[in-house]
Amino acid sequence: DILWVVTGGGNSYVGDNVYWIDIYAHEPAYLLGIIAGMMTETDVIGAVAAYPYPNVNMPVNAYREGALSVNPDVKLKMTYIESWFDPQKAKESSLAQIASGADFIYAERYGPFEACREKGAYAFGHQVDQHDLAPDVVISSNLQLFDPSFRFIIDEWWNHVTKGTPYVAPKTPIL
């Protein structure tokens, strides 16, 4: 009678009442990479992320591939800060990447915007529209909209509770 919802890399079908939702963040990240690849003046771009986990690597790798699709000379500076939340470490990592020539930073974590502002580089946000946090440096953000997945889950739960409809989770992620 309990509906479970899981998300993230590595999840798989485990039963009819366990729903796996995911957002394919690599698709908009690829487009941000195209922007970076076309605009970079140094052919060096950066990315600062939490940990080398599948859901973290997917958008970062797509960002790199997007840049390479329009500029085969692009090199990616990659830093994992080994924390889910450490803005100061993310800022320091961004400063190091900028010192190594990066003029665009994909900010998978909070912290790089201040470094970009200080050093005249540009940044891309992650998950939500982060332009208002640093309008002078954030060109665009990788938006991840979970609303359709949440609506689906709520409808499944509601139909179970009000109509007795059995839970039948899809065997692939709900997008």
mmCIF file of N, CA, C and O in Angstrom, residues 93-137:
data_model
loop_
_atom_site.group_PDB
_atom_site.id
_atom_site.type_symbol
_atom_site.label_atom_id
_atom_site.label_comp_id
_atom_site.label_asym_id
_atom_site.label_seq_id
_atom_site.Cartn_x
_atom_site.Cartn_y
_atom_site.Cartn_z
ATOM 1 N N SER A 93 38.129 26.174 -6.609
ATOM 2 C CA SER A 93 38.342 25.313 -7.775
ATOM 3 C C SER A 93 38.144 26.092 -9.060
ATOM 4 O O SER A 93 38.902 25.931 -10.026
ATOM 5 N N SER A 94 37.143 26.947 -9.085
ATOM 6 C CA SER A 94 36.886 27.774 -10.270
ATOM 7 C C SER A 94 38.017 28.761 -10.504
ATOM 8 O O SER A 94 38.439 28.974 -11.645
ATOM 9 N N LEU A 95 38.513 29.365 -9.426
ATOM 10 C CA LEU A 95 39.645 30.287 -9.562
ATOM 11 C C LEU A 95 40.856 29.581 -10.165
ATOM 12 O O LEU A 95 41.549 30.144 -11.022
ATOM 13 N N ALA A 96 41.106 28.345 -9.744
ATOM 14 C CA ALA A 96 42.224 27.573 -10.298
ATOM 15 C C ALA A 96 42.005 27.272 -11.779
ATOM 16 O O ALA A 96 42.949 27.364 -12.585
ATOM 17 N N GLN A 97 40.773 26.928 -12.142
ATOM 18 C CA GLN A 97 40.491 26.657 -13.551
ATOM 19 C C GLN A 97 40.648 27.918 -14.396
ATOM 20 O O GLN A 97 41.210 27.869 -15.493
ATOM 21 N N ILE A 98 40.164 29.034 -13.879
ATOM 22 C CA ILE A 98 40.285 30.306 -14.604
ATOM 23 C C ILE A 98 41.761 30.679 -14.748
ATOM 24 O O ILE A 98 42.199 31.132 -15.815
ATOM 25 N N ALA A 99 42.553 30.466 -13.699
ATOM 26 C CA ALA A 99 43.995 30.738 -13.769
ATOM 27 C C ALA A 99 44.679 29.846 -14.807
ATOM 28 O O ALA A 99 45.711 30.228 -15.364
ATOM 29 N N SER A 100 44.069 28.679 -15.087
ATOM 30 C CA SER A 100 44.611 27.758 -16.096
ATOM 31 C C SER A 100 44.036 28.017 -17.481
ATOM 32 O O SER A 100 44.228 27.211 -18.388
ATOM 33 N N GLY A 101 43.284 29.107 -17.621
ATOM 34 C CA GLY A 101 42.806 29.499 -18.936
ATOM 35 C C GLY A 101 41.321 29.346 -19.198
ATOM 36 O O GLY A 101 40.836 29.785 -20.243
ATOM 37 N N ALA A 102 40.574 28.734 -18.298
ATOM 38 C CA ALA A 102 39.140 28.549 -18.535
ATOM 39 C C ALA A 102 38.417 29.892 -18.538
ATOM 40 O O ALA A 102 38.611 30.703 -17.635
ATOM 41 N N ASP A 103 37.598 30.115 -19.567
ATOM 42 C CA ASP A 103 36.822 31.353 -19.597
ATOM 43 C C ASP A 103 35.320 31.090 -19.441
ATOM 44 O O ASP A 103 34.527 32.026 -19.389
ATOM 45 N N PHE A 104 34.919 29.822 -19.320
ATOM 46 C CA PHE A 104 33.539 29.414 -19.025
ATOM 47 C C PHE A 104 33.580 28.306 -17.988
ATOM 48 O O PHE A 104 34.402 27.391 -18.100
ATOM 49 N N ILE A 105 32.701 28.380 -17.004
ATOM 50 C CA ILE A 105 32.631 27.368 -15.946
ATOM 51 C C ILE A 105 31.205 26.830 -15.859
ATOM 52 O O ILE A 105 30.258 27.615 -15.698
ATOM 53 N N TYR A 106 31.062 25.518 -15.945
ATOM 54 C CA TYR A 106 29.774 24.871 -15.690
ATOM 55 C C TYR A 106 29.706 24.635 -14.184
ATOM 56 O O TYR A 106 30.502 23.875 -13.633
ATOM 57 N N ALA A 107 28.784 25.306 -13.525
ATOM 58 C CA ALA A 107 28.689 25.263 -12.060
ATOM 59 C C ALA A 107 27.656 24.218 -11.632
ATOM 60 O O ALA A 107 26.494 24.534 -11.403
ATOM 61 N N GLU A 108 28.093 22.980 -11.504
ATOM 62 C CA GLU A 108 27.196 21.930 -11.041
ATOM 63 C C GLU A 108 26.892 22.099 -9.556
ATOM 64 O O GLU A 108 25.925 21.558 -9.050
ATOM 65 N N ARG A 109 27.692 22.873 -8.858
ATOM 66 C CA ARG A 109 27.529 23.211 -7.437
ATOM 67 C C ARG A 109 27.553 24.722 -7.285
ATOM 68 O O ARG A 109 28.011 25.442 -8.164
ATOM 69 N N TYR A 110 27.106 25.210 -6.135
ATOM 70 C CA TYR A 110 27.196 26.637 -5.821
ATOM 71 C C TYR A 110 28.632 27.014 -5.495
ATOM 72 O O TYR A 110 29.342 26.261 -4.850
ATOM 73 N N GLY A 111 29.052 28.194 -5.947
ATOM 74 C CA GLY A 111 30.368 28.711 -5.618
ATOM 75 C C GLY A 111 31.120 29.335 -6.777
ATOM 76 O O GLY A 111 31.832 30.328 -6.585
ATOM 77 N N PRO A 112 31.006 28.811 -7.991
ATOM 78 C CA PRO A 112 31.805 29.353 -9.096
ATOM 79 C C PRO A 112 31.438 30.763 -9.553
ATOM 80 O O PRO A 112 32.288 31.458 -10.110
ATOM 81 N N PHE A 113 30.226 31.207 -9.324
ATOM 82 C CA PHE A 113 29.814 32.508 -9.867
ATOM 83 C C PHE A 113 30.673 33.646 -9.341
ATOM 84 O O PHE A 113 31.045 34.547 -10.080
ATOM 85 N N GLU A 114 30.984 33.629 -8.067
ATOM 86 C CA GLU A 114 31.804 34.694 -7.482
ATOM 87 C C GLU A 114 33.194 34.714 -8.112
ATOM 88 O O GLU A 114 33.735 35.784 -8.414
ATOM 89 N N ALA A 115 33.769 33.534 -8.336
ATOM 90 C CA ALA A 115 35.080 33.455 -8.982
ATOM 91 C C ALA A 115 35.015 34.024 -10.395
ATOM 92 O O ALA A 115 35.899 34.779 -10.811
ATOM 93 N N CYS A 116 33.966 33.685 -11.120
ATOM 94 C CA CYS A 116 33.807 34.199 -12.483
ATOM 95 C C CYS A 116 33.661 35.715 -12.485
ATOM 96 O O CYS A 116 34.248 36.397 -13.334
ATOM 97 N N ARG A 117 32.901 36.227 -11.536
ATOM 98 C CA ARG A 117 32.711 37.674 -11.436
ATOM 99 C C ARG A 117 34.054 38.359 -11.161
ATOM 100 O O ARG A 117 34.381 39.375 -11.769
ATOM 101 N N GLU A 118 34.832 37.799 -10.244
ATOM 102 C CA GLU A 118 36.116 38.400 -9.875
ATOM 103 C C GLU A 118 37.122 38.380 -11.019
ATOM 104 O O GLU A 118 37.937 39.290 -11.150
ATOM 105 N N LYS A 119 37.072 37.342 -11.845
ATOM 106 C CA LYS A 119 38.113 37.151 -12.862
ATOM 107 C C LYS A 119 37.648 37.396 -14.296
ATOM 108 O O LYS A 119 38.408 37.192 -15.231
ATOM 109 N N GLY A 120 36.394 37.796 -14.479
ATOM 110 C CA GLY A 120 35.920 38.115 -15.821
ATOM 111 C C GLY A 120 35.593 36.908 -16.681
ATOM 112 O O GLY A 120 35.650 36.995 -17.909
ATOM 113 N N ALA A 121 35.240 35.807 -16.070
ATOM 114 C CA ALA A 121 34.830 34.615 -16.816
ATOM 115 C C ALA A 121 33.307 34.518 -16.798
ATOM 116 O O ALA A 121 32.629 35.281 -16.110
ATOM 117 N N TYR A 122 32.783 33.570 -17.541
ATOM 118 C CA TYR A 122 31.340 33.344 -17.597
ATOM 119 C C TYR A 122 30.996 31.988 -16.995
ATOM 120 O O TYR A 122 31.848 31.111 -16.887
ATOM 121 N N ALA A 123 29.729 31.838 -16.626
ATOM 122 C CA ALA A 123 29.304 30.607 -15.970
ATOM 123 C C ALA A 123 27.957 30.141 -16.500
ATOM 124 O O ALA A 123 27.192 30.918 -17.075
ATOM 125 N N PHE A 124 27.695 28.862 -16.249
ATOM 126 C CA PHE A 124 26.397 28.254 -16.521
ATOM 127 C C PHE A 124 25.882 27.674 -15.219
ATOM 128 O O PHE A 124 26.627 27.024 -14.480
ATOM 129 N N GLY A 125 24.597 27.905 -14.940
ATOM 130 C CA GLY A 125 23.973 27.370 -13.743
ATOM 131 C C GLY A 125 23.512 25.937 -13.952
ATOM 132 O O GLY A 125 23.567 25.396 -15.060
ATOM 133 N N HIS A 126 23.034 25.345 -12.874
ATOM 134 C CA HIS A 126 22.649 23.938 -12.899
ATOM 135 C C HIS A 126 21.355 23.726 -12.117
ATOM 136 O O HIS A 126 21.204 24.257 -11.014
ATOM 137 N N GLN A 127 20.448 22.986 -12.641
ATOM 138 C CA GLN A 127 19.176 22.546 -12.076
ATOM 139 C C GLN A 127 18.072 23.588 -12.124
ATOM 140 O O GLN A 127 16.939 23.255 -12.406
ATOM 141 N N VAL A 128 18.348 24.813 -11.768
ATOM 142 C CA VAL A 128 17.339 25.868 -11.784
ATOM 143 C C VAL A 128 17.935 27.098 -12.468
ATOM 144 O O VAL A 128 19.145 27.198 -12.640
ATOM 145 N N ASP A 129 17.086 28.045 -12.818
ATOM 146 C CA ASP A 129 17.558 29.278 -13.422
ATOM 147 C C ASP A 129 18.336 30.066 -12.371
ATOM 148 O O ASP A 129 17.766 30.574 -11.412
ATOM 149 N N GLN A 130 19.641 30.150 -12.547
ATOM 150 C CA GLN A 130 20.498 30.824 -11.578
ATOM 151 C C GLN A 130 20.984 32.186 -12.073
ATOM 152 O O GLN A 130 21.859 32.784 -11.457
ATOM 153 N N HIS A 131 20.394 32.670 -13.142
ATOM 154 C CA HIS A 131 20.809 33.956 -13.701
ATOM 155 C C HIS A 131 20.748 35.077 -12.678
ATOM 156 O O HIS A 131 21.653 35.906 -12.586
ATOM 157 N N ASP A 132 19.700 35.123 -11.871
ATOM 158 C CA ASP A 132 19.538 36.217 -10.914
ATOM 159 C C ASP A 132 20.591 36.204 -9.804
ATOM 160 O O ASP A 132 20.788 37.217 -9.141
ATOM 161 N N LEU A 133 21.259 35.072 -9.598
ATOM 162 C CA LEU A 133 22.318 35.017 -8.577
ATOM 163 C C LEU A 133 23.550 35.810 -9.007
ATOM 164 O O LEU A 133 24.273 36.332 -8.158
ATOM 165 N N ALA A 134 23.784 35.869 -10.318
ATOM 166 C CA ALA A 134 24.946 36.595 -10.836
ATOM 167 C C ALA A 134 24.681 36.964 -12.294
ATOM 168 O O ALA A 134 25.265 36.395 -13.212
ATOM 169 N N PRO A 135 23.782 37.922 -12.534
ATOM 170 C CA PRO A 135 23.379 38.233 -13.907
ATOM 171 C C PRO A 135 24.514 38.700 -14.811
ATOM 172 O O PRO A 135 24.416 38.601 -16.026
ATOM 173 N N ASP A 136 25.598 39.179 -14.208
ATOM 174 C CA ASP A 136 26.720 39.646 -15.004
ATOM 175 C C ASP A 136 27.586 38.511 -15.536
ATOM 176 O O ASP A 136 28.359 38.712 -16.468
ATOM 177 N N VAL A 137 27.466 37.289 -14.975
ATOM 178 C CA VAL A 137 28.307 36.184 -15.437
ATOM 179 C C VAL A 137 27.533 34.941 -15.871
ATOM 180 O O VAL A 137 28.040 34.146 -16.654
#
